[in-house]
Amino acid sequence: QVQLVESGGGLVQAGGSLRLSCAASIRTFSTYAMGWFRQAPGKEREFVAAISRSGGSTYYADSVKGRFTSSRDNAKSTVYLQMKNLKPEDTAVYYCAARYLGGLSEVRSDYDYWGQGTQVTVSS
């Protein structure tokens, strides 16, 4: 059974930074493209970032482009989301997701496994 566990969330002031991690219990982690999504209270879950199986390609939502960077360490079965210049509108629960043998995608239904999420709160 695949498990994804996010960590690194917390409370930060506007303009601050956080780095989220997502550890995967996947033996063949490099066969999964990974994505990050977020869900704010009362809103639908939205795409944030995706990273290819090798880590060589990334794709970002316009709202985070230039501020967020996704990377991965396949040897550690972990994907990261570095978030800089955080804004109050970035406040949400952040989820990582895994897509088996897939490419970059911003579509929720393309992903096969999801983590439980980690809360990020940005104060103004």
mmCIF file with all atom_site columns, C-alpha atoms in Angstrom:
data_model
loop_
_atom_site.group_PDB
_atom_site.id
_atom_site.type_symbol
_atom_site.label_atom_id
_atom_site.label_alt_id
_atom_site.label_comp_id
_atom_site.label_asym_id
_atom_site.label_entity_id
_atom_site.label_seq_id
_atom_site.pdbx_PDB_ins_code
_atom_site.Cartn_x
_atom_site.Cartn_y
_atom_site.Cartn_z
_atom_site.occupancy
_atom_site.B_iso_or_equiv
_atom_site.pdbx_formal_charge
_atom_site.auth_seq_id
_atom_site.auth_comp_id
_atom_site.auth_asym_id
_atom_site.auth_atom_id
_atom_site.pdbx_PDB_model_num
ATOM 1   C CA . GLN A 1 1   ? 0.000   0.000  0.000   1.00 0.00 ? 1   GLN A CA 1
ATOM 2   C CA . VAL A 1 2   ? 1.370   3.384  -1.010  1.00 0.00 ? 2   VAL A CA 1
ATOM 3   C CA . GLN A 1 3   ? 1.529   6.001  1.704   1.00 0.00 ? 3   GLN A CA 1
ATOM 4   C CA . LEU A 1 4   ? 2.385   9.655  1.320   1.00 0.00 ? 4   LEU A CA 1
ATOM 5   C CA . VAL A 1 5   ? 3.179   11.711 4.415   1.00 0.00 ? 5   VAL A CA 1
ATOM 6   C CA . GLU A 1 6   ? 3.514   15.484 4.211   1.00 0.00 ? 6   GLU A CA 1
ATOM 7   C CA . SER A 1 7   ? 5.398   17.558 6.753   1.00 0.00 ? 7   SER A CA 1
ATOM 8   C CA . GLY A 1 8   ? 6.829   21.036 7.163   1.00 0.00 ? 8   GLY A CA 1
ATOM 9   C CA . GLY A 1 9   ? 3.660   23.064 7.395   1.00 0.00 ? 9   GLY A CA 1
ATOM 10  C CA . GLY A 1 10  ? 3.122   25.724 10.017  1.00 0.00 ? 10  GLY A CA 1
ATOM 11  C CA . LEU A 1 11  ? 2.417   29.360 10.747  1.00 0.00 ? 11  LEU A CA 1
ATOM 12  C CA . VAL A 1 12  ? 4.516   31.982 8.998   1.00 0.00 ? 12  VAL A CA 1
ATOM 13  C CA . GLN A 1 13  ? 4.277   35.714 8.427   1.00 0.00 ? 13  GLN A CA 1
ATOM 14  C CA . ALA A 1 14  ? 3.651   37.138 4.993   1.00 0.00 ? 14  ALA A CA 1
ATOM 15  C CA . GLY A 1 15  ? 6.890   37.296 3.044   1.00 0.00 ? 15  GLY A CA 1
ATOM 16  C CA . GLY A 1 16  ? 8.285   34.303 4.869   1.00 0.00 ? 16  GLY A CA 1
ATOM 17  C CA . SER A 1 17  ? 9.293   30.872 3.623   1.00 0.00 ? 17  SER A CA 1
ATOM 18  C CA . LEU A 1 18  ? 8.474   27.250 4.321   1.00 0.00 ? 18  LEU A CA 1
ATOM 19  C CA . ARG A 1 19  ? 9.636   23.972 2.851   1.00 0.00 ? 19  ARG A CA 1
ATOM 20  C CA . LEU A 1 20  ? 7.182   21.132 2.656   1.00 0.00 ? 20  LEU A CA 1
ATOM 21  C CA . SER A 1 21  ? 8.283   17.529 2.368   1.00 0.00 ? 21  SER A CA 1
ATOM 22  C CA . CYS A 1 22  ? 6.354   14.508 1.213   1.00 0.00 ? 22  CYS A CA 1
ATOM 23  C CA . ALA A 1 23  ? 7.823   11.132 2.081   1.00 0.00 ? 23  ALA A CA 1
ATOM 24  C CA . ALA A 1 24  ? 6.550   8.215  0.034   1.00 0.00 ? 24  ALA A CA 1
ATOM 25  C CA . SER A 1 25  ? 6.510   4.559  0.981   1.00 0.00 ? 25  SER A CA 1
ATOM 26  C CA . ILE A 1 26  ? 7.076   3.562  -2.629  1.00 0.00 ? 26  ILE A CA 1
ATOM 27  C CA . ARG A 1 27  ? 9.830   1.179  -3.598  1.00 0.00 ? 27  ARG A CA 1
ATOM 28  C CA . THR A 1 28  ? 9.857   2.432  -7.184  1.00 0.00 ? 28  THR A CA 1
ATOM 29  C CA . PHE A 1 29  ? 9.403   6.118  -6.433  1.00 0.00 ? 29  PHE A CA 1
ATOM 30  C CA . SER A 1 30  ? 10.971  7.158  -9.727  1.00 0.00 ? 30  SER A CA 1
ATOM 31  C CA . THR A 1 31  ? 8.042   5.616  -11.602 1.00 0.00 ? 31  THR A CA 1
ATOM 32  C CA . TYR A 1 32  ? 5.698   8.231  -10.144 1.00 0.00 ? 32  TYR A CA 1
ATOM 33  C CA . ALA A 1 33  ? 5.234   11.813 -11.226 1.00 0.00 ? 33  ALA A CA 1
ATOM 34  C CA . MET A 1 34  ? 4.359   13.902 -8.191  1.00 0.00 ? 34  MET A CA 1
ATOM 35  C CA . GLY A 1 35  ? 2.034   16.799 -7.666  1.00 0.00 ? 35  GLY A CA 1
ATOM 36  C CA . TRP A 1 36  ? 1.203   19.358 -5.009  1.00 0.00 ? 36  TRP A CA 1
ATOM 37  C CA . PHE A 1 37  ? -2.309  20.636 -4.452  1.00 0.00 ? 37  PHE A CA 1
ATOM 38  C CA . ARG A 1 38  ? -3.879  22.866 -1.828  1.00 0.00 ? 38  ARG A CA 1
ATOM 39  C CA . GLN A 1 39  ? -7.308  23.433 -0.379  1.00 0.00 ? 39  GLN A CA 1
ATOM 40  C CA . ALA A 1 40  ? -8.381  26.558 1.451   1.00 0.00 ? 40  ALA A CA 1
ATOM 41  C CA . PRO A 1 41  ? -11.496 26.596 3.659   1.00 0.00 ? 41  PRO A CA 1
ATOM 42  C CA . GLY A 1 42  ? -14.640 26.671 1.575   1.00 0.00 ? 42  GLY A CA 1
ATOM 43  C CA . LYS A 1 43  ? -12.754 26.237 -1.684  1.00 0.00 ? 43  LYS A CA 1
ATOM 44  C CA . GLU A 1 44  ? -12.033 23.375 -4.011  1.00 0.00 ? 44  GLU A CA 1
ATOM 45  C CA . ARG A 1 45  ? -8.685  21.645 -4.015  1.00 0.00 ? 45  ARG A CA 1
ATOM 46  C CA . GLU A 1 46  ? -6.457  23.343 -6.557  1.00 0.00 ? 46  GLU A CA 1
ATOM 47  C CA . PHE A 1 47  ? -3.284  22.489 -8.372  1.00 0.00 ? 47  PHE A CA 1
ATOM 48  C CA . VAL A 1 48  ? -0.042  24.057 -7.168  1.00 0.00 ? 48  VAL A CA 1
ATOM 49  C CA . ALA A 1 49  ? 2.895   22.251 -8.781  1.00 0.00 ? 49  ALA A CA 1
ATOM 50  C CA . ALA A 1 50  ? 3.960   19.055 -10.499 1.00 0.00 ? 50  ALA A CA 1
ATOM 51  C CA . ILE A 1 51  ? 7.319   17.410 -11.005 1.00 0.00 ? 51  ILE A CA 1
ATOM 52  C CA . SER A 1 52  ? 8.274   14.710 -13.461 1.00 0.00 ? 52  SER A CA 1
ATOM 53  C CA . ARG A 1 53  ? 9.507   11.266 -12.525 1.00 0.00 ? 53  ARG A CA 1
ATOM 54  C CA . SER A 1 54  ? 13.147  12.241 -12.995 1.00 0.00 ? 54  SER A CA 1
ATOM 55  C CA . GLY A 1 55  ? 12.721  15.680 -11.500 1.00 0.00 ? 55  GLY A CA 1
ATOM 56  C CA . GLY A 1 56  ? 13.918  17.251 -14.717 1.00 0.00 ? 56  GLY A CA 1
ATOM 57  C CA . SER A 1 57  ? 10.633  18.970 -15.500 1.00 0.00 ? 57  SER A CA 1
ATOM 58  C CA . THR A 1 58  ? 8.295   21.015 -13.358 1.00 0.00 ? 58  THR A CA 1
ATOM 59  C CA . TYR A 1 59  ? 5.028   22.833 -13.871 1.00 0.00 ? 59  TYR A CA 1
ATOM 60  C CA . TYR A 1 60  ? 3.428   25.470 -11.663 1.00 0.00 ? 60  TYR A CA 1
ATOM 61  C CA . ALA A 1 61  ? 0.131   27.231 -11.234 1.00 0.00 ? 61  ALA A CA 1
ATOM 62  C CA . ASP A 1 62  ? 0.323   30.863 -12.277 1.00 0.00 ? 62  ASP A CA 1
ATOM 63  C CA . SER A 1 63  ? -0.474  31.941 -8.728  1.00 0.00 ? 63  SER A CA 1
ATOM 64  C CA . VAL A 1 64  ? 2.760   30.438 -7.359  1.00 0.00 ? 64  VAL A CA 1
ATOM 65  C CA . LYS A 1 65  ? 5.090   30.681 -10.330 1.00 0.00 ? 65  LYS A CA 1
ATOM 66  C CA . GLY A 1 66  ? 8.340   32.368 -9.359  1.00 0.00 ? 66  GLY A CA 1
ATOM 67  C CA . ARG A 1 67  ? 7.687   31.853 -5.631  1.00 0.00 ? 67  ARG A CA 1
ATOM 68  C CA . PHE A 1 68  ? 7.383   28.060 -5.256  1.00 0.00 ? 68  PHE A CA 1
ATOM 69  C CA . THR A 1 69  ? 9.848   25.423 -6.383  1.00 0.00 ? 69  THR A CA 1
ATOM 70  C CA . SER A 1 70  ? 9.318   21.683 -6.399  1.00 0.00 ? 70  SER A CA 1
ATOM 71  C CA . SER A 1 71  ? 12.172  19.185 -6.290  1.00 0.00 ? 71  SER A CA 1
ATOM 72  C CA . ARG A 1 72  ? 12.592  15.531 -5.490  1.00 0.00 ? 72  ARG A CA 1
ATOM 73  C CA . ASP A 1 73  ? 15.149  13.075 -4.202  1.00 0.00 ? 73  ASP A CA 1
ATOM 74  C CA . ASN A 1 74  ? 14.370  9.686  -5.680  1.00 0.00 ? 74  ASN A CA 1
ATOM 75  C CA . ALA A 1 75  ? 16.947  7.977  -3.478  1.00 0.00 ? 75  ALA A CA 1
ATOM 76  C CA . LYS A 1 76  ? 14.985  9.170  -0.440  1.00 0.00 ? 76  LYS A CA 1
ATOM 77  C CA . SER A 1 77  ? 11.546  8.737  -2.022  1.00 0.00 ? 77  SER A CA 1
ATOM 78  C CA . THR A 1 78  ? 10.777  12.319 -1.082  1.00 0.00 ? 78  THR A CA 1
ATOM 79  C CA . VAL A 1 79  ? 9.410   15.311 -2.920  1.00 0.00 ? 79  VAL A CA 1
ATOM 80  C CA . TYR A 1 80  ? 9.742   18.891 -1.706  1.00 0.00 ? 80  TYR A CA 1
ATOM 81  C CA . LEU A 1 81  ? 7.915   22.164 -2.165  1.00 0.00 ? 81  LEU A CA 1
ATOM 82  C CA . GLN A 1 82  ? 9.988   25.220 -1.334  1.00 0.00 ? 82  GLN A CA 1
ATOM 83  C CA . MET A 1 83  ? 7.694   28.197 -0.788  1.00 0.00 ? 83  MET A CA 1
ATOM 84  C CA . LYS A 1 84  ? 9.033   31.738 -0.662  1.00 0.00 ? 84  LYS A CA 1
ATOM 85  C CA . ASN A 1 85  ? 7.442   35.162 -0.390  1.00 0.00 ? 85  ASN A CA 1
ATOM 86  C CA . LEU A 1 86  ? 4.352   33.600 1.101   1.00 0.00 ? 86  LEU A CA 1
ATOM 87  C CA . LYS A 1 87  ? 1.085   35.517 1.007   1.00 0.00 ? 87  LYS A CA 1
ATOM 88  C CA . PRO A 1 88  ? -2.038  35.222 3.158   1.00 0.00 ? 88  PRO A CA 1
ATOM 89  C CA . GLU A 1 89  ? -3.854  33.757 0.148   1.00 0.00 ? 89  GLU A CA 1
ATOM 90  C CA . ASP A 1 90  ? -1.436  30.823 0.230   1.00 0.00 ? 90  ASP A CA 1
ATOM 91  C CA . THR A 1 91  ? -3.089  29.684 3.462   1.00 0.00 ? 91  THR A CA 1
ATOM 92  C CA . ALA A 1 92  ? -4.443  26.189 2.891   1.00 0.00 ? 92  ALA A CA 1
ATOM 93  C CA . VAL A 1 93  ? -3.946  22.520 3.571   1.00 0.00 ? 93  VAL A CA 1
ATOM 94  C CA . TYR A 1 94  ? -1.271  21.300 1.189   1.00 0.00 ? 94  TYR A CA 1
ATOM 95  C CA . TYR A 1 95  ? -1.406  17.797 -0.249  1.00 0.00 ? 95  TYR A CA 1
ATOM 96  C CA . CYS A 1 96  ? 1.074   15.790 -2.233  1.00 0.00 ? 96  CYS A CA 1
ATOM 97  C CA . ALA A 1 97  ? -0.092  13.242 -4.778  1.00 0.00 ? 97  ALA A CA 1
ATOM 98  C CA . ALA A 1 98  ? 1.504   10.479 -6.825  1.00 0.00 ? 98  ALA A CA 1
ATOM 99  C CA . ARG A 1 99  ? 0.771   9.530  -10.418 1.00 0.00 ? 99  ARG A CA 1
ATOM 100 C CA . TYR A 1 100 ? 2.033   6.136  -11.613 1.00 0.00 ? 100 TYR A CA 1
ATOM 101 C CA . LEU A 1 101 ? 3.949   6.250  -14.909 1.00 0.00 ? 101 LEU A CA 1
ATOM 102 C CA . GLY A 1 102 ? 2.338   9.561  -15.720 1.00 0.00 ? 102 GLY A CA 1
ATOM 103 C CA . GLY A 1 103 ? 3.600   12.906 -16.855 1.00 0.00 ? 103 GLY A CA 1
ATOM 104 C CA . LEU A 1 104 ? 3.041   16.342 -15.435 1.00 0.00 ? 104 LEU A CA 1
ATOM 105 C CA . SER A 1 105 ? -0.603  17.021 -14.717 1.00 0.00 ? 105 SER A CA 1
ATOM 106 C CA . GLU A 1 106 ? -2.737  19.612 -12.974 1.00 0.00 ? 106 GLU A CA 1
ATOM 107 C CA . VAL A 1 107 ? -5.781  17.346 -12.993 1.00 0.00 ? 107 VAL A CA 1
ATOM 108 C CA . ARG A 1 108 ? -6.699  15.855 -9.611  1.00 0.00 ? 108 ARG A CA 1
ATOM 109 C CA . SER A 1 109 ? -8.212  12.693 -11.066 1.00 0.00 ? 109 SER A CA 1
ATOM 110 C CA . ASP A 1 110 ? -4.925  11.866 -12.828 1.00 0.00 ? 110 ASP A CA 1
ATOM 111 C CA . TYR A 1 111 ? -3.300  11.093 -9.483  1.00 0.00 ? 111 TYR A CA 1
ATOM 112 C CA . ASP A 1 112 ? -3.449  7.666  -7.916  1.00 0.00 ? 112 ASP A CA 1
ATOM 113 C CA . TYR A 1 113 ? -2.437  8.324  -4.309  1.00 0.00 ? 113 TYR A CA 1
ATOM 114 C CA . TRP A 1 114 ? -2.814  11.235 -1.914  1.00 0.00 ? 114 TRP A CA 1
ATOM 115 C CA . GLY A 1 115 ? -1.325  12.247 1.396   1.00 0.00 ? 115 GLY A CA 1
ATOM 116 C CA . GLN A 1 116 ? -3.279  13.477 4.395   1.00 0.00 ? 116 GLN A CA 1
ATOM 117 C CA . GLY A 1 117 ? -2.132  17.056 4.017   1.00 0.00 ? 117 GLY A CA 1
ATOM 118 C CA . THR A 1 118 ? -0.241  19.611 6.075   1.00 0.00 ? 118 THR A CA 1
ATOM 119 C CA . GLN A 1 119 ? -1.583  22.989 7.162   1.00 0.00 ? 119 GLN A CA 1
ATOM 120 C CA . VAL A 1 120 ? 0.112   26.171 6.003   1.00 0.00 ? 120 VAL A CA 1
ATOM 121 C CA . THR A 1 121 ? -1.077  29.420 7.545   1.00 0.00 ? 121 THR A CA 1
ATOM 122 C CA . VAL A 1 122 ? 0.282   32.767 6.416   1.00 0.00 ? 122 VAL A CA 1
ATOM 123 C CA . SER A 1 123 ? -0.492  35.747 8.616   1.00 0.00 ? 123 SER A CA 1
ATOM 124 C CA . SER A 1 124 ? -0.620  39.285 7.295   1.00 0.00 ? 124 SER A CA 1
#
